PDB file of C-alpha atoms and ligand atoms in Angstrom:
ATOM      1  CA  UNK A   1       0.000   0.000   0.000  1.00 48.00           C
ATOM      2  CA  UNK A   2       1.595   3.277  -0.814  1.00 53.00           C
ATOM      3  CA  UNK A   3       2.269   5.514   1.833  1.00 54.00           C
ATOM      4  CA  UNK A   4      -0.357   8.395   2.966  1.00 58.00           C
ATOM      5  CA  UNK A   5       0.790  11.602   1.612  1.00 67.00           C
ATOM      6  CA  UNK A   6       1.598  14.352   4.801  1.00 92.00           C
ATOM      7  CA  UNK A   7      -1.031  16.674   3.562  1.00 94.00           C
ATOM      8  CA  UNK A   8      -4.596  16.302   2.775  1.00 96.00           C
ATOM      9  CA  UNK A   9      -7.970  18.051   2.322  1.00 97.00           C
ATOM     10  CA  UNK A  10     -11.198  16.424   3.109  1.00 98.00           C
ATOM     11  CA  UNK A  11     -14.723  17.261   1.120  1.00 98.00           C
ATOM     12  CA  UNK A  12     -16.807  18.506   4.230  1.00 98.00           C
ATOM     13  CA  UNK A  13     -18.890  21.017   4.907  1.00 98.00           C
ATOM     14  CA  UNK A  14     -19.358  23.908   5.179  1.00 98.00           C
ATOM     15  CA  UNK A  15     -16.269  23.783   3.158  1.00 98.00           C
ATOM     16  CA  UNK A  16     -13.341  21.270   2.082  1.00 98.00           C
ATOM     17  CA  UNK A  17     -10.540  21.362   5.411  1.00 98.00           C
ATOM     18  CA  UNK A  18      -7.008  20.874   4.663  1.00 98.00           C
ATOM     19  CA  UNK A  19      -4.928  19.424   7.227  1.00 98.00           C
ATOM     20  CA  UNK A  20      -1.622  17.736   7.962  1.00 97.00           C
ATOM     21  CA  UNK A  21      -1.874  14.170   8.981  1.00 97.00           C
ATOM     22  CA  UNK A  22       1.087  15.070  11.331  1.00 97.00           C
ATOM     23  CA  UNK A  23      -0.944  16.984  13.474  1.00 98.00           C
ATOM     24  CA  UNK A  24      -3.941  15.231  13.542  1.00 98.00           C
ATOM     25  CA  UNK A  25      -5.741  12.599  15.737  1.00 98.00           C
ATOM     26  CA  UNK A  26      -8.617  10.373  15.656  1.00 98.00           C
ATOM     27  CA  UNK A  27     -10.911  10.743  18.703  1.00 99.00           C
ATOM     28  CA  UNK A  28     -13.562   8.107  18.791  1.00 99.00           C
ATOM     29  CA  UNK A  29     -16.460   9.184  21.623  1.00 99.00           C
ATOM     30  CA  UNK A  30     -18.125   6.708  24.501  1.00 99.00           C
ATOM     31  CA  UNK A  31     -18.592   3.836  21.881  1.00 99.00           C
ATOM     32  CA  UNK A  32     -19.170   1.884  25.277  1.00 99.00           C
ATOM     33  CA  UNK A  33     -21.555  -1.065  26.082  1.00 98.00           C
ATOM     34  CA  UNK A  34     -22.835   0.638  28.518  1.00 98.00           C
ATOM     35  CA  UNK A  35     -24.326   2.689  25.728  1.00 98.00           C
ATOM     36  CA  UNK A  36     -25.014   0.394  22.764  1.00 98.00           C
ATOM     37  CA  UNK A  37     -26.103  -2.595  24.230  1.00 98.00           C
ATOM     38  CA  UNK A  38     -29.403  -3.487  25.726  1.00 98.00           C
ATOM     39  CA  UNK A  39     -28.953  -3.566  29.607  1.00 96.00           C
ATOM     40  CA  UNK A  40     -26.456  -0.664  29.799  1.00 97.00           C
ATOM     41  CA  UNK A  41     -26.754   3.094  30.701  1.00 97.00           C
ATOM     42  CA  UNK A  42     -28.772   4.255  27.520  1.00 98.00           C
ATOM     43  CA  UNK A  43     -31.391   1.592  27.500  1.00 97.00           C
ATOM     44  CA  UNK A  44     -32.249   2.232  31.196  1.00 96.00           C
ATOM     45  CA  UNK A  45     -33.397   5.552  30.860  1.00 96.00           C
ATOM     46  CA  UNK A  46     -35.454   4.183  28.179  1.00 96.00           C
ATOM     47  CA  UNK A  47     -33.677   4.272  24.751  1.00 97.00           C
ATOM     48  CA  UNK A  48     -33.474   2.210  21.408  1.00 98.00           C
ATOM     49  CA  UNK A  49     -30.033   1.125  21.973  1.00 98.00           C
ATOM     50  CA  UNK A  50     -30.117  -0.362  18.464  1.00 98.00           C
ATOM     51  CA  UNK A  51     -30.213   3.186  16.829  1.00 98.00           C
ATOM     52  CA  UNK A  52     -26.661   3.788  17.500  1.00 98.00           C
ATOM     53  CA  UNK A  53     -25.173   0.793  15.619  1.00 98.00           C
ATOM     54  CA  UNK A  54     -25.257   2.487  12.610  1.00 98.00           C
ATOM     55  CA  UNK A  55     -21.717   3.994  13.785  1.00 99.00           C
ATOM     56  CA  UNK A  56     -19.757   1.184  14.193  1.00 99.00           C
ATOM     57  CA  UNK A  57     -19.021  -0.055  10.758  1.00 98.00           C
ATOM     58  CA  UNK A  58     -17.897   3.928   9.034  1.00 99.00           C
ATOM     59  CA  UNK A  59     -16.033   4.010  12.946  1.00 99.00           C
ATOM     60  CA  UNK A  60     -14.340   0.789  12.389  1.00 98.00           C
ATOM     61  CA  UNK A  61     -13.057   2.203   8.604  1.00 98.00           C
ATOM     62  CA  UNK A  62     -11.505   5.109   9.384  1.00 98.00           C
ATOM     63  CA  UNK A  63     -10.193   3.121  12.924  1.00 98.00           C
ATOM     64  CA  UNK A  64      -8.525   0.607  10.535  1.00 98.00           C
ATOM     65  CA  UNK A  65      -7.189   3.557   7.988  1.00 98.00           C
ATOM     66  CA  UNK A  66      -6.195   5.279  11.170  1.00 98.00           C
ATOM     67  CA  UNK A  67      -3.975   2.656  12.386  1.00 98.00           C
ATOM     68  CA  UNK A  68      -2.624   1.764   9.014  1.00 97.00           C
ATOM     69  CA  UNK A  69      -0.879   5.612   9.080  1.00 96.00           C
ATOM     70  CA  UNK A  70       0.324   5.591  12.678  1.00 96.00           C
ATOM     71  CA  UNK A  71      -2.518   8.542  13.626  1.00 97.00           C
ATOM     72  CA  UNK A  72      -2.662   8.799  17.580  1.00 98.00           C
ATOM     73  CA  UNK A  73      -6.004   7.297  18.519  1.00 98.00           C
ATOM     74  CA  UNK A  74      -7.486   8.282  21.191  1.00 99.00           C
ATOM     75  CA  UNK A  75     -11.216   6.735  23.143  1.00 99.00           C
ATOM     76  CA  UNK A  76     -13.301   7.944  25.536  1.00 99.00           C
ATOM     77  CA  UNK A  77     -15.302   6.295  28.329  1.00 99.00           C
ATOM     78  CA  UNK A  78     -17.627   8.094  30.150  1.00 98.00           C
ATOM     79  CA  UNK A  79     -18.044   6.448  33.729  1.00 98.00           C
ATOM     80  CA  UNK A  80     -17.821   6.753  37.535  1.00 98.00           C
ATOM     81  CA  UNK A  81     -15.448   5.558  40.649  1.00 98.00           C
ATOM     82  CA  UNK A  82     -16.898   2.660  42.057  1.00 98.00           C
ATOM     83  CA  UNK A  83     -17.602   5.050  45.067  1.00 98.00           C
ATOM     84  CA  UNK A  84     -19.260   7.248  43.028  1.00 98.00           C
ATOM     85  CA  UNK A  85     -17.135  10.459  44.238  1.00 98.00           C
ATOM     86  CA  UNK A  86     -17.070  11.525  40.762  1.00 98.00           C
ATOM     87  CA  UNK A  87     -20.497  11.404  40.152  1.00 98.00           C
ATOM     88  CA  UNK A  88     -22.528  14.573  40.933  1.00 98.00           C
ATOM     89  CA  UNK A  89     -25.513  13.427  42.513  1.00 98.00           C
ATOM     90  CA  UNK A  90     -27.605  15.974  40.140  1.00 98.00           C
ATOM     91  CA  UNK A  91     -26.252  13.121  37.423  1.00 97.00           C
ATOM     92  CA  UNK A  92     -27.780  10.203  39.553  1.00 97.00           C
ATOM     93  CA  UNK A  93     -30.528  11.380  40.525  1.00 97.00           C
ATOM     94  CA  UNK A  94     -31.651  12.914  36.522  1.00 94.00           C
ATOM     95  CA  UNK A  95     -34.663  11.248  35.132  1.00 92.00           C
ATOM     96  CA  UNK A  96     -36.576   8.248  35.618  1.00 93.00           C
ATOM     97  CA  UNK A  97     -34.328   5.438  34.812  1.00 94.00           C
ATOM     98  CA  UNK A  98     -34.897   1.759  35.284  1.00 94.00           C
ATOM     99  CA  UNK A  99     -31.515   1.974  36.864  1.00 95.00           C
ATOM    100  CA  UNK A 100     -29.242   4.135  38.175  1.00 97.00           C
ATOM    101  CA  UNK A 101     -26.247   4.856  37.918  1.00 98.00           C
ATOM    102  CA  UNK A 102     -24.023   2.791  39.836  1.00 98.00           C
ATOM    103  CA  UNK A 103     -26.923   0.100  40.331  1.00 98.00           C
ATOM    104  CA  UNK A 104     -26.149  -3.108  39.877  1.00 98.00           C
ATOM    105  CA  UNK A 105     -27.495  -4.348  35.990  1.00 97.00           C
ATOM    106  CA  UNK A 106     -27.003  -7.362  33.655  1.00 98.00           C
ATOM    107  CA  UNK A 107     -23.042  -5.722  32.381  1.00 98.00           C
ATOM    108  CA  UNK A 108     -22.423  -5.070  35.702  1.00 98.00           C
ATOM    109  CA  UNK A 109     -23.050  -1.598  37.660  1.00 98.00           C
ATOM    110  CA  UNK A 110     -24.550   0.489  35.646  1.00 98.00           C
ATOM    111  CA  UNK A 111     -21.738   3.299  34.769  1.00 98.00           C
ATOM    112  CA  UNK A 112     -18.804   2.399  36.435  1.00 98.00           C
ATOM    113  CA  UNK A 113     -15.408   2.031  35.530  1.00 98.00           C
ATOM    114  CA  UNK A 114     -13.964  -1.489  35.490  1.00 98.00           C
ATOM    115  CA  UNK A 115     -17.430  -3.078  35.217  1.00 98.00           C
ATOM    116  CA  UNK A 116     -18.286  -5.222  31.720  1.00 98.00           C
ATOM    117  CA  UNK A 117     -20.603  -2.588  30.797  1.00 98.00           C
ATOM    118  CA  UNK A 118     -17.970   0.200  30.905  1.00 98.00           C
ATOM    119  CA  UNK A 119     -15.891  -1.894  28.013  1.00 98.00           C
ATOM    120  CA  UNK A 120     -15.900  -0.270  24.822  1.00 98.00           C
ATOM    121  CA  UNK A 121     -17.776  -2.423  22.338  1.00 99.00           C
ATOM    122  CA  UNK A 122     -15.489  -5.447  20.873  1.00 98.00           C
ATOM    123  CA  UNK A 123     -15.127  -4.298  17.739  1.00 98.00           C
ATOM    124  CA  UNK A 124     -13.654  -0.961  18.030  1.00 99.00           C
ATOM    125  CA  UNK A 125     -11.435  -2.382  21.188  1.00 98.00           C
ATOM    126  CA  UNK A 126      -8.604  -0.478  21.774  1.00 98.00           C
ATOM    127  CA  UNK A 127      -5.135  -1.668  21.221  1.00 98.00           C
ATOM    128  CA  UNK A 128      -2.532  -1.616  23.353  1.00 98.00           C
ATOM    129  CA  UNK A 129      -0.777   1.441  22.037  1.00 97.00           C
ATOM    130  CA  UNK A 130      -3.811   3.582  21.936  1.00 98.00           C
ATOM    131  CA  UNK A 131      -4.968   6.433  24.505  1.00 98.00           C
ATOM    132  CA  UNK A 132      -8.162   5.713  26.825  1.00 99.00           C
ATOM    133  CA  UNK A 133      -9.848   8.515  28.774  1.00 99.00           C
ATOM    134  CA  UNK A 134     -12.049   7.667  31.512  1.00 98.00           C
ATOM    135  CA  UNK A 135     -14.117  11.019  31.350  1.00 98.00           C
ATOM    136  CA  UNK A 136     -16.802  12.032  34.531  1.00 98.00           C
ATOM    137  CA  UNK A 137     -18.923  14.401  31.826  1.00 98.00           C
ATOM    138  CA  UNK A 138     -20.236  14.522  28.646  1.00 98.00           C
ATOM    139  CA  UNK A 139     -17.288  17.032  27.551  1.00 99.00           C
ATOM    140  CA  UNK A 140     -13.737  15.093  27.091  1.00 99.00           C
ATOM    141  CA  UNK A 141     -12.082  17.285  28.446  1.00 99.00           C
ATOM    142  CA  UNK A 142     -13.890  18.129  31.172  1.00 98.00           C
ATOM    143  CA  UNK A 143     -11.950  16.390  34.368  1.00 98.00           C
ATOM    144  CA  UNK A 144     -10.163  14.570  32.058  1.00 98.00           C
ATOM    145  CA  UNK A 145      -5.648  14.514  30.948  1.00 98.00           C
ATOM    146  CA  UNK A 146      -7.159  15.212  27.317  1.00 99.00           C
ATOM    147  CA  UNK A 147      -6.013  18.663  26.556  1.00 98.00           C
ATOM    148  CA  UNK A 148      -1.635  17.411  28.293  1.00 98.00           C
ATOM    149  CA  UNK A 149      -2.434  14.375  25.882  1.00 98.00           C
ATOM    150  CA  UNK A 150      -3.424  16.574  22.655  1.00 98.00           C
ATOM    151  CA  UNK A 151      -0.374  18.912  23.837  1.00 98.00           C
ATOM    152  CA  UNK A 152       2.025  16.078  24.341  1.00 98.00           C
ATOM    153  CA  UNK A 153       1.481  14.782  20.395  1.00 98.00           C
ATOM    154  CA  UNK A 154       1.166  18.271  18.894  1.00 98.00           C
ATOM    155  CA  UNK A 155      -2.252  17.821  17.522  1.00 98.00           C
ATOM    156  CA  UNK A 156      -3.980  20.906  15.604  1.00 98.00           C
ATOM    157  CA  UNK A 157      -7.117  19.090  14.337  1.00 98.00           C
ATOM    158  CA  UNK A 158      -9.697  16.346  15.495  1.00 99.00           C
ATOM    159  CA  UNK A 159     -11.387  13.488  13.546  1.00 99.00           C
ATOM    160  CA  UNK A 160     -13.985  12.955  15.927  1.00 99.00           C
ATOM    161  CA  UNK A 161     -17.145  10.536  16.559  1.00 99.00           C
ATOM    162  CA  UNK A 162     -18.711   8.456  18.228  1.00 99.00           C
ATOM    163  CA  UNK A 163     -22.143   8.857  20.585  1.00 99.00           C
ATOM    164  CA  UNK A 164     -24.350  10.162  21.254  1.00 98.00           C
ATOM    165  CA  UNK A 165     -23.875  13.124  18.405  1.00 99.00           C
ATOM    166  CA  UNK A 166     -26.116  15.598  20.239  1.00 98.00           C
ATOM    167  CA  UNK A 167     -24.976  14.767  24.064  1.00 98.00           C
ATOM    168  CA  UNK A 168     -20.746  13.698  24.453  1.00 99.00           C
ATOM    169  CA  UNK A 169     -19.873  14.285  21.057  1.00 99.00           C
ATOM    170  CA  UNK A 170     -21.514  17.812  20.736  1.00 99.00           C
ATOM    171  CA  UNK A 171     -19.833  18.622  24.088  1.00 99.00           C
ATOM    172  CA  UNK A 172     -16.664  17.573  23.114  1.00 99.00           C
ATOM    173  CA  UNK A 173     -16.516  19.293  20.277  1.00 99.00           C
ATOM    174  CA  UNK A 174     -17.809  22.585  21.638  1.00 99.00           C
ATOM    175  CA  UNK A 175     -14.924  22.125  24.625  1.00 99.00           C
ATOM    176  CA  UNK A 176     -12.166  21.378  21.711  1.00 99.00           C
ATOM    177  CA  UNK A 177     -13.152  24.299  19.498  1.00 98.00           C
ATOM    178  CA  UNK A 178     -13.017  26.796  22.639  1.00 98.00           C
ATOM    179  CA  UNK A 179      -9.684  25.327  22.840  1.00 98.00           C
ATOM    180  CA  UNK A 180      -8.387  26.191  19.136  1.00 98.00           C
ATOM    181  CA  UNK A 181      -8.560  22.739  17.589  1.00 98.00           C
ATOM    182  CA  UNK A 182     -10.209  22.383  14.711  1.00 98.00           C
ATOM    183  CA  UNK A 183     -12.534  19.525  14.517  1.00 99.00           C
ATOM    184  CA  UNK A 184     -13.836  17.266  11.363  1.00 99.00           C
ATOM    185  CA  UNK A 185     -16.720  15.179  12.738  1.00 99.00           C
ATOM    186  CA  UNK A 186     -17.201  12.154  11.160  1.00 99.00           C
ATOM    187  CA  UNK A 187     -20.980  12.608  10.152  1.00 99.00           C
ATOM    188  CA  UNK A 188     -22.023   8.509   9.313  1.00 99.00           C
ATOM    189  CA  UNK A 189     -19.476   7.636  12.437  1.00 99.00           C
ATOM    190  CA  UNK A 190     -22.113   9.880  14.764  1.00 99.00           C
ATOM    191  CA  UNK A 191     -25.188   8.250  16.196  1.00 99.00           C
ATOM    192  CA  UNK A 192     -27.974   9.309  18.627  1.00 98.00           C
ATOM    193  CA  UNK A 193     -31.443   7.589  20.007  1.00 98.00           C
ATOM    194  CA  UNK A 194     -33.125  10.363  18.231  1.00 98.00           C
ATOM    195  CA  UNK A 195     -32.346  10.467  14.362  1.00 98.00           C
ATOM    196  CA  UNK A 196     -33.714  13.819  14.457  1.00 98.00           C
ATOM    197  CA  UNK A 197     -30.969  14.830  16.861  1.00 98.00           C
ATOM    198  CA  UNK A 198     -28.695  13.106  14.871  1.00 98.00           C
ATOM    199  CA  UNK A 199     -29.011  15.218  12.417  1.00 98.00           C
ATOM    200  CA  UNK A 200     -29.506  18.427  14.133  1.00 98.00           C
ATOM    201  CA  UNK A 201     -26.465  18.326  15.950  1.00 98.00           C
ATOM    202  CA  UNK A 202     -24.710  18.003  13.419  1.00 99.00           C
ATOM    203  CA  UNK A 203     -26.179  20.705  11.571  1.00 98.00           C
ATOM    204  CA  UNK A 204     -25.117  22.911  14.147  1.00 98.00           C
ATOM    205  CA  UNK A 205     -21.617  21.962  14.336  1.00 98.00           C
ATOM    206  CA  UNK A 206     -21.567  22.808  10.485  1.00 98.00           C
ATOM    207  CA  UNK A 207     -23.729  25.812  10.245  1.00 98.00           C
ATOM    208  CA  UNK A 208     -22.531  29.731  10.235  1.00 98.00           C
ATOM    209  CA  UNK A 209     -19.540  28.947   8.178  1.00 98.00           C
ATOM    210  CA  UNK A 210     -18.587  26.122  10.711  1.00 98.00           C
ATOM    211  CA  UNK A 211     -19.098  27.564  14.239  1.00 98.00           C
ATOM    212  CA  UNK A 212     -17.741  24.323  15.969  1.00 98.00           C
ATOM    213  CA  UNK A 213     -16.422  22.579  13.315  1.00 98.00           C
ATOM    214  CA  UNK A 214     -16.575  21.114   9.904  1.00 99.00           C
ATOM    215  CA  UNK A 215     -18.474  17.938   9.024  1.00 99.00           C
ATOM    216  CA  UNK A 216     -17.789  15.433   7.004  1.00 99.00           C
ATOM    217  CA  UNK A 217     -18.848  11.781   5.772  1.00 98.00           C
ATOM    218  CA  UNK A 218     -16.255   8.549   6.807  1.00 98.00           C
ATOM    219  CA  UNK A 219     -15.989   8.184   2.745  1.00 98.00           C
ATOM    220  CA  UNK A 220     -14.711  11.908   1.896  1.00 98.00           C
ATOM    221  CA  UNK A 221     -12.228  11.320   5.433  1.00 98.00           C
ATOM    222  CA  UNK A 222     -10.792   7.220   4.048  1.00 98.00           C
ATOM    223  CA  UNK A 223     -10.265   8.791   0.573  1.00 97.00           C
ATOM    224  CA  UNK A 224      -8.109  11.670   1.886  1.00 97.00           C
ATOM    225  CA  UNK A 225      -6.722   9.013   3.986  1.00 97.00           C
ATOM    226  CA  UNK A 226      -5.070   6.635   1.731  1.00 94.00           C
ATOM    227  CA  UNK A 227      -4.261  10.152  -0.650  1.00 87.00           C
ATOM    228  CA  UNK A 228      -7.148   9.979  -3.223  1.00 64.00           C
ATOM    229  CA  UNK A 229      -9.048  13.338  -3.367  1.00 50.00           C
ATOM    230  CA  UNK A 230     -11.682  13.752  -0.755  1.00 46.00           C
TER     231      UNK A 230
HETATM  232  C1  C5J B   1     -24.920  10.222  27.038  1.00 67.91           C
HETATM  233  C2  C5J B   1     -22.978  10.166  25.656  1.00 67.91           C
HETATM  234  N1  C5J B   1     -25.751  10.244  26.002  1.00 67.91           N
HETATM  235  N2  C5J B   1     -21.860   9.471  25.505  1.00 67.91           N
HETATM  236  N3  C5J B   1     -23.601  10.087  26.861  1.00 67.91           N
HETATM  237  O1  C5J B   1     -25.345  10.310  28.164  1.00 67.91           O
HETATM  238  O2  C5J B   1     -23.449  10.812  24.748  1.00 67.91           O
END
């Protein structure tokens, strides 16, 4: 396979975003159990669980092209001390859930680091080599080493996704931007419980000449990635 050139621009909107692989990471958002599995966080406070599959296979491309050029990968886990000392009891006590966090559930306590529910899903398992932030919020960098990891590696500009689009990945994203990266969100590597969400969060990442950020679909990004226009 021929190498990945250093530079490349990806088709997104509101415009086409050049970049330089050399500065750029791949941030892949709470694709937990906990989240996208029945039994887990999301489906006790009453959600389709089976709405945010869509993600994992355009996730799992750009994962594998990511690897393939040596890009720092990076996955988040939103989840709790077993104690709970992290967890603002405004968070626990939110809604009407079946469970709550920190209950105990069929993967385990609902929420909570080192539990089976916590894991991200098998496919998109982490390898050794790659960064894993155990995050307290819906923002990564919120309570998090995120922003000394970006530093550390130089990074200027995000490929980001994940879920849910409207909730940690909209977060995220707003936290990054306020921080000067520039962030490409992987539209088709987004999901949420509500398609309508979906779709307006990432309108609003996009819109006003790309307030947060730029979007664009996991095709335009694996075409820029292995050097073909994007
Ligand atoms: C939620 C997330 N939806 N990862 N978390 O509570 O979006």
């Amino acid at each position: 396979m021929p190498p990945s050139p250093a530079r490349a621009t990806i088709t997104a909107e509101p415009a086409p975003i050049g970049l330089d692989w050399a500065t750029t990471a791949l941030l892949i958002i709470d694709m937990q159990r906990d989240f996208l599995e029945p039994g887990g966080f999301g489906e006790t406070l009453g959600n389709d669980v089976s709405q945010l599959e869509r993600a994992v296979a355009p996730i799992a491309a750009v994962l594998k092209a990511a690897r393939r050029m040596g890009l720092p990968v990076i996955h988040t886990r939103e989840g709790h001390r077993p104690d709970l000392s992290d967890a603002p009891p405004a968070k626990i006590a939110r809604g009407a859930p079946s469970l709550r966090i920190g209950d105990p559930g069929p993967m385990g306590r609902i929420l909570i680091r080192g539990e089976p529910g916590h894991d991200i899903i098998p496919e998109l398992a982490p390898h050794a080599d790659e960064i894993v932030i155990d995050k307290p919020g819906k923002g990564a960098f919120y309570a998090t080493e995120l922003g000394d990891v970006l530093q550390k590696y130089g990074i200027e500009t995000l490929l980001v996704c994940g879920v849910t689009t409207e909730v940690c990945v909209n977060t995220t994203v707003r936290e990054a931007n306020d921080r000067g990266y520039r962030c490409i969100v992987i539209g088709d590597g987004c999901a949420s419980y509500f398609p309508e969400f979906h779709a307006a969060g990432l309108a609003m990442i996009k819109a006003q000449g790309g307030i947060f950020g730029w979007v664009a679909d996991s095709d335009a990004v694996l075409a820029a990635m292995k050097g073909d226009v994007g």
